[in-house]
């Protein structure tokens, strides 16, 4: 398989350039994390490298290591923020793998026993509710 080239008009590239808004929970030199607008559960966060890549197949090892560090920080923070019993760390690669936005990102989702995930790219969440969740995650990251 030959993957298409990175397209810098994808929606996450626009968020990274500040052209469209996001509800941010974390930002450092190499990565950013913000709330998923169609969450599969409360506290669903996306972690992205700032550098361009489509997914796990073309990201540099250097960028992947930075993403992994941030994924662990966010995983710990969402579990703490929502007093969760578990966590999912999910990546969809290319359309056949379920990917819909072609800038590398990892889904971090707090989980509870017996509560199934909502569908991937289901309904839009209320942005005020997402901001409340983001504030809890930011607080959990800070201590
Ligand atoms: P994937 O299928 O892994 O590429 O998923 C892309 C994810 O991005 C989905 O879970 C969408 O709900 C989410 N998403 C799409 N547009 C936005 C946006 N503007 N801000 C935050 N999340 C988004």
Coordinates of N, CA and C and ligand atoms in Angstrom, one line a residue:
X1 N 0.8 -1.2 0.0 CA 0.0 0.0 0.0 C 0.9 1.3 0.0
X2 N 0.6 2.2 -0.9 CA 1.2 3.5 -0.8 C 0.3 4.5 -0.3
X3 N 0.6 5.1 0.9 CA -0.4 6.1 1.5 C -0.3 7.4 0.8
X4 N -1.4 8.1 0.7 CA -1.4 9.4 0.1 C -0.4 10.4 0.9
X5 N 0.0 11.5 0.3 CA 0.9 12.4 1.0 C 0.0 13.2 2.1
X6 N 0.7 13.7 3.1 CA 0.1 14.5 4.1 C -0.6 15.7 3.5
X7 N -1.8 16.0 3.8 CA -2.6 17.2 3.3 C -2.7 18.2 4.4
X8 N -2.1 19.4 4.3 CA -2.1 20.3 5.4 C -3.4 21.1 5.5
X9 N -4.4 20.7 4.7 CA -5.7 21.3 4.8 C -6.6 20.5 5.7
X10 N -6.1 19.4 6.4 CA -7.0 18.6 7.3 C -7.3 19.4 8.5
X11 N -8.4 19.0 9.2 CA -9.0 19.9 10.2 C -8.0 20.0 11.4
X12 N -7.2 19.0 11.7 CA -6.3 19.1 12.9 C -5.1 20.0 12.5
X13 N -4.7 20.0 11.3 CA -3.7 21.0 10.9 C -4.2 22.4 11.0
X14 N -5.5 22.6 10.7 CA -6.1 24.0 10.9 C -6.1 24.3 12.4
X15 N -6.5 23.4 13.2 CA -6.5 23.6 14.7 C -5.1 24.0 15.1
X16 N -4.1 23.2 14.7 CA -2.7 23.5 15.1 C -2.2 24.9 14.6
X17 N -2.7 25.3 13.5 CA -2.3 26.7 13.0 C -3.2 27.8 13.7
X18 N -4.2 27.4 14.5 CA -5.0 28.4 15.1 C -6.1 28.9 14.2
X19 N -6.4 28.2 13.1 CA -7.4 28.7 12.2 C -8.8 28.4 12.6
X20 N -8.9 27.3 13.4 CA -10.2 26.9 13.9 C -10.0 26.6 15.4
X21 N -11.0 26.8 16.2 CA -10.9 26.6 17.7 C -10.9 25.1 18.1
X22 N -10.3 24.9 19.3 CA -10.4 23.6 19.9 C -10.5 23.9 21.4
X23 N -10.9 22.8 22.2 CA -11.0 22.9 23.6 C -9.8 22.2 24.2
X24 N -8.7 23.0 24.4 CA -7.4 22.4 24.7 C -7.2 22.1 26.1
X25 N -6.5 20.9 26.4 CA -6.2 20.6 27.7 C -4.7 20.6 28.0
X26 N -3.9 20.5 26.9 CA -2.4 20.4 27.1 C -1.7 20.9 25.9
X27 N -0.5 21.5 26.1 CA 0.2 22.0 25.0 C 1.7 22.1 25.4
X28 N 2.6 21.4 24.6 CA 4.0 21.6 24.9 C 4.7 21.8 23.6
X29 N 6.1 21.7 23.6 CA 6.8 22.0 22.4 C 6.5 21.1 21.2
X30 N 6.2 19.8 21.5 CA 6.0 18.8 20.4 C 4.6 18.3 20.3
X31 N 3.8 18.5 21.3 CA 2.4 17.9 21.2 C 1.3 18.8 21.7
X32 N 0.1 18.4 21.4 CA -1.1 19.2 21.9 C -2.1 18.2 22.2
X33 N -3.0 18.5 23.1 CA -4.2 17.6 23.4 C -5.4 18.4 23.6
X34 N -6.5 18.0 23.0 CA -7.8 18.7 23.1 C -8.9 17.7 23.1
X35 N -10.1 18.3 23.5 CA -11.3 17.4 23.6 C -11.8 17.0 22.3
X36 N -12.2 15.7 22.2 CA -12.9 15.2 20.9 C -14.3 15.8 20.9
X37 N -14.7 16.4 19.8 CA -16.0 17.0 19.7 C -17.1 16.0 19.5
X38 N -16.8 14.8 19.1 CA -17.8 13.7 19.1 C -17.3 12.6 20.0
X39 N -17.4 12.9 21.3 CA -16.7 11.9 22.2 C -17.4 10.6 22.3
X40 N -16.6 9.6 22.5 CA -17.2 8.2 22.7 C -17.5 8.0 24.2
X41 N -17.1 8.9 25.1 CA -17.4 8.9 26.5 C -17.0 10.2 27.1
X42 N -17.4 10.5 28.2 CA -17.0 11.8 28.9 C -15.5 11.7 29.1
X43 N -14.8 12.8 28.8 CA -13.4 12.9 29.0 C -12.5 12.4 27.9
X44 N -13.2 12.2 26.7 CA -12.4 11.7 25.5 C -11.5 12.8 25.0
X45 N -10.2 12.5 25.0 CA -9.2 13.5 24.6 C -8.4 12.9 23.4
X46 N -8.0 13.9 22.5 CA -7.1 13.5 21.4 C -5.7 14.1 21.6
X47 N -4.7 13.3 21.4 CA -3.3 13.7 21.6 C -2.6 13.7 20.2
X48 N -2.0 14.9 19.8 CA -1.5 15.0 18.5 C 0.0 15.5 18.6
X49 N 0.8 15.0 17.6 CA 2.1 15.7 17.4 C 1.9 17.0 16.7
X50 N 2.8 18.0 17.0 CA 2.7 19.2 16.2 C 3.2 19.1 14.8
X51 N 4.2 18.2 14.6 CA 4.8 18.0 13.3 C 3.8 17.2 12.5
X52 N 3.9 17.4 11.1 CA 3.0 16.8 10.2 C 3.3 15.3 10.0
X53 N 2.3 14.5 10.1 CA 2.3 13.1 9.7 C 0.8 12.6 9.6
X54 N 0.6 11.5 8.8 CA -0.8 11.1 8.7 C -1.2 10.2 9.9
X55 N -0.3 9.3 10.3 CA -0.7 8.3 11.3 C 0.5 7.5 11.7
X56 N 0.3 6.4 12.4 CA 1.4 5.5 12.9 C 2.3 5.0 11.8
X57 N 1.9 5.0 10.6 CA 2.7 4.4 9.5 C 3.8 5.3 9.0
X58 N 3.6 6.7 9.1 CA 4.6 7.6 8.6 C 5.2 8.5 9.6
X59 N 4.7 8.5 10.9 CA 5.2 9.4 11.9 C 6.7 9.0 12.2
X60 N 7.5 10.0 12.5 CA 8.9 9.7 12.9 C 8.9 9.1 14.3
X61 N 9.9 8.3 14.6 CA 10.1 7.7 15.9 C 10.2 8.8 16.9
X62 N 10.9 9.8 16.6 CA 11.1 11.0 17.5 C 9.7 11.6 17.9
X63 N 8.9 11.8 16.9 CA 7.6 12.4 17.2 C 6.7 11.4 17.9
X64 N 6.8 10.2 17.6 CA 6.0 9.1 18.3 C 6.3 9.0 19.7
X65 N 7.6 9.2 20.1 CA 8.0 9.2 21.5 C 7.4 10.3 22.2
X66 N 7.4 11.5 21.6 CA 6.8 12.7 22.3 C 5.3 12.4 22.5
X67 N 4.6 11.9 21.4 CA 3.2 11.6 21.5 C 2.9 10.6 22.7
X68 N 3.8 9.6 22.8 CA 3.6 8.6 23.8 C 3.7 9.1 25.2
X69 N 4.7 10.0 25.4 CA 4.8 10.7 26.7 C 3.6 11.5 27.0
X70 N 3.1 12.2 26.1 CA 1.8 13.0 26.3 C 0.6 12.1 26.5
X71 N 0.5 11.0 25.8 CA -0.6 10.1 26.0 C -0.6 9.6 27.4
X72 N 0.6 9.2 27.9 CA 0.6 8.7 29.3 C 0.2 9.8 30.3
X73 N 0.6 11.0 30.1 CA 0.2 12.1 31.0 C -1.3 12.3 31.0
X74 N -1.9 12.3 29.7 CA -3.3 12.5 29.6 C -4.1 11.3 30.1
X75 N -3.6 10.1 29.9 CA -4.3 8.9 30.4 C -4.4 9.0 31.9
X76 N -3.3 9.3 32.6 CA -3.3 9.4 34.1 C -4.2 10.5 34.5
X77 N -4.2 11.6 33.8 CA -5.0 12.8 34.1 C -6.5 12.5 34.0
X78 N -6.9 11.8 32.9 CA -8.4 11.6 32.7 C -8.9 10.6 33.7
X79 N -8.1 9.6 34.1 CA -8.5 8.6 35.1 C -8.7 9.4 36.4
X80 N -7.7 10.2 36.7 CA -7.8 11.0 38.0 C -9.0 12.0 37.9
X81 N -9.2 12.7 36.8 CA -10.2 13.7 36.7 C -11.6 13.1 36.9
X82 N -11.8 11.9 36.3 CA -13.2 11.4 36.3 C -13.3 10.2 37.3
X83 N -12.3 9.9 38.1 CA -12.2 8.8 39.0 C -12.6 7.5 38.2
X84 N -12.0 7.4 37.0 CA -12.3 6.2 36.2 C -11.7 4.9 36.7
X85 N -12.2 3.8 36.1 CA -11.7 2.5 36.5 C -10.7 1.9 35.5
X86 N -10.6 2.6 34.4 CA -9.7 2.1 33.3 C -9.6 3.2 32.2
X87 N -8.9 2.8 31.2 CA -8.6 3.8 30.1 C -8.4 3.0 28.8
X88 N -8.9 3.7 27.7 CA -8.5 3.1 26.4 C -7.6 4.1 25.7
X89 N -6.6 3.6 25.0 CA -5.7 4.4 24.2 C -5.8 3.8 22.8
X90 N -6.4 4.6 21.8 CA -6.8 4.0 20.5 C -6.2 4.8 19.4
X91 N -5.8 4.1 18.4 CA -5.3 4.8 17.2 C -5.9 4.1 15.9
X92 N -6.5 4.9 15.0 CA -7.0 4.4 13.8 C -6.1 4.8 12.7
X93 N -5.6 3.9 11.9 CA -4.7 4.2 10.8 C -5.2 4.0 9.4
X94 N -5.4 5.1 8.6 CA -5.9 5.0 7.2 C -7.3 4.6 7.2
X95 N -8.0 4.9 6.1 CA -9.5 4.7 6.1 C -9.9 3.2 6.4
X96 N -9.1 2.3 5.9 CA -9.4 0.9 6.2 C -9.3 0.6 7.7
X97 N -8.5 1.4 8.4 CA -8.4 1.2 9.9 C -9.3 2.1 10.6
X98 N -10.2 2.8 9.9 CA -11.2 3.6 10.6 C -10.8 5.1 10.8
X99 N -9.7 5.5 10.3 CA -9.2 6.9 10.4 C -10.1 7.8 9.6
X100 N -10.4 9.0 10.1 CA -11.2 10.0 9.4 C -10.5 11.3 9.2
X101 N -9.6 11.6 10.1 CA -8.8 12.9 10.0 C -7.3 12.5 9.9
X102 N -6.7 13.0 8.9 CA -5.4 12.4 8.5 C -4.2 13.3 9.0
X103 N -4.2 13.6 10.3 CA -3.1 14.1 11.0 C -3.0 13.2 12.2
X104 N -1.8 12.6 12.4 CA -1.7 11.6 13.5 C -2.3 12.1 14.8
X105 N -3.1 11.2 15.4 CA -3.7 11.5 16.7 C -4.0 10.2 17.4
X106 N -4.0 10.2 18.8 CA -4.3 9.1 19.6 C -5.5 9.5 20.5
X107 N -6.5 8.6 20.5 CA -7.7 8.8 21.4 C -7.3 8.3 22.8
X108 N -7.6 9.1 23.8 CA -7.5 8.6 25.2 C -8.9 8.8 25.9
X109 N -9.4 7.7 26.3 CA -10.8 7.7 26.8 C -10.9 7.0 28.2
X110 N -11.4 7.7 29.2 CA -11.6 7.0 30.5 C -12.7 6.0 30.4
X111 N -12.6 4.9 31.2 CA -13.6 3.8 31.1 C -14.1 3.4 32.5
X112 N -15.3 2.9 32.4 CA -16.0 2.4 33.7 C -16.5 1.0 33.4
X113 N -16.5 0.1 34.3 CA -17.0 -1.2 34.2 C -18.5 -1.1 33.7
X114 N -18.8 -1.9 32.7 CA -20.2 -2.0 32.3 C -20.8 -0.9 31.4
X115 N -19.9 0.2 31.2 CA -20.4 1.3 30.4 C -19.7 1.2 29.0
X116 N -20.5 0.9 28.0 CA -19.9 0.7 26.6 C -19.5 2.1 26.0
X117 N -18.6 2.1 25.1 CA -18.3 3.3 24.4 C -19.4 3.7 23.4
X118 N -19.6 5.0 23.2 CA -20.5 5.4 22.2 C -19.8 5.2 20.8
X119 N -20.5 5.3 19.7 CA -19.9 5.0 18.4 C -18.8 6.0 18.1
X120 N -17.8 5.6 17.4 CA -16.7 6.5 16.9 C -17.3 7.5 15.9
X121 N -17.0 8.8 16.1 CA -17.6 9.9 15.3 C -19.1 9.8 15.3
X122 N -19.7 9.7 16.5 CA -21.1 9.8 16.6 C -21.6 11.2 16.7
X123 N -22.4 11.5 17.8 CA -23.0 12.8 17.9 C -22.0 13.9 18.4
X124 N -22.3 15.1 18.1 CA -21.5 16.3 18.6 C -21.9 16.5 20.1
X125 N -20.9 16.8 20.9 CA -21.1 17.2 22.3 C -21.3 18.7 22.4
X126 N -22.0 19.0 23.5 CA -22.2 20.4 23.9 C -20.8 21.0 24.3
X127 N -20.5 22.2 23.7 CA -19.1 22.7 24.0 C -18.9 23.2 25.4
X128 N -20.0 23.7 26.0 CA -19.9 24.1 27.5 C -19.6 22.9 28.3
X129 N -20.2 21.7 28.0 CA -20.0 20.5 28.8 C -18.5 20.0 28.5
X130 N -18.1 20.2 27.3 CA -16.7 19.7 27.0 C -15.7 20.6 27.8
X131 N -16.0 21.9 27.9 CA -15.1 22.8 28.6 C -15.0 22.5 30.1
X132 N -16.2 22.1 30.7 CA -16.2 21.7 32.1 C -15.3 20.4 32.2
X133 N -15.4 19.5 31.3 CA -14.5 18.3 31.4 C -13.1 18.7 31.2
X134 N -12.8 19.6 30.3 CA -11.4 20.0 30.0 C -10.8 20.6 31.3
X135 N -11.6 21.4 32.0 CA -11.1 22.1 33.2 C -10.8 21.1 34.2
X136 N -11.5 20.0 34.3 CA -11.2 18.9 35.3 C -9.9 18.2 34.9
X137 N -9.7 18.0 33.6 CA -8.5 17.3 33.2 C -7.3 18.3 33.4
X138 N -7.4 19.6 33.1 CA -6.4 20.5 33.3 C -6.0 20.5 34.8
X139 N -7.0 20.5 35.7 CA -6.7 20.5 37.1 C -6.0 19.2 37.5
X140 N -6.4 18.1 36.9 CA -5.7 16.8 37.3 C -4.3 16.8 36.7
X141 N -4.0 17.5 35.6 CA -2.7 17.5 35.1 C -1.8 18.4 36.0
X142 N -2.4 19.3 36.7 CA -1.6 20.3 37.5 C -1.2 19.7 38.8
X143 N -1.8 18.6 39.3 CA -1.3 18.1 40.6 C -1.2 16.6 40.6
Ligands
LIG1 P1 -10.2 9.3 13.6 O1 -11.2 8.4 13.0 O2 -9.3 8.6 14.5 O3 -9.4 10.0 12.5 O4 -11.0 10.3 14.5 C1 -11.0 11.7 14.3 C2 -11.7 12.2 15.6 O5 -11.6 13.6 15.6 C3 -13.1 11.8 15.8 O6 -13.3 11.1 17.0 C4 -13.9 13.1 15.7 O7 -15.0 13.1 16.6 C5 -12.8 14.1 16.1 N1 -13.0 15.4 15.5 C6 -13.3 15.8 14.3 N2 -13.3 17.1 14.1 C7 -12.9 17.6 15.3 C8 -12.6 18.9 15.8 N3 -12.8 20.0 15.0 N4 -12.2 19.1 17.1 C9 -12.1 18.0 17.9 N5 -12.3 16.7 17.5 C10 -12.7 16.5 16.2

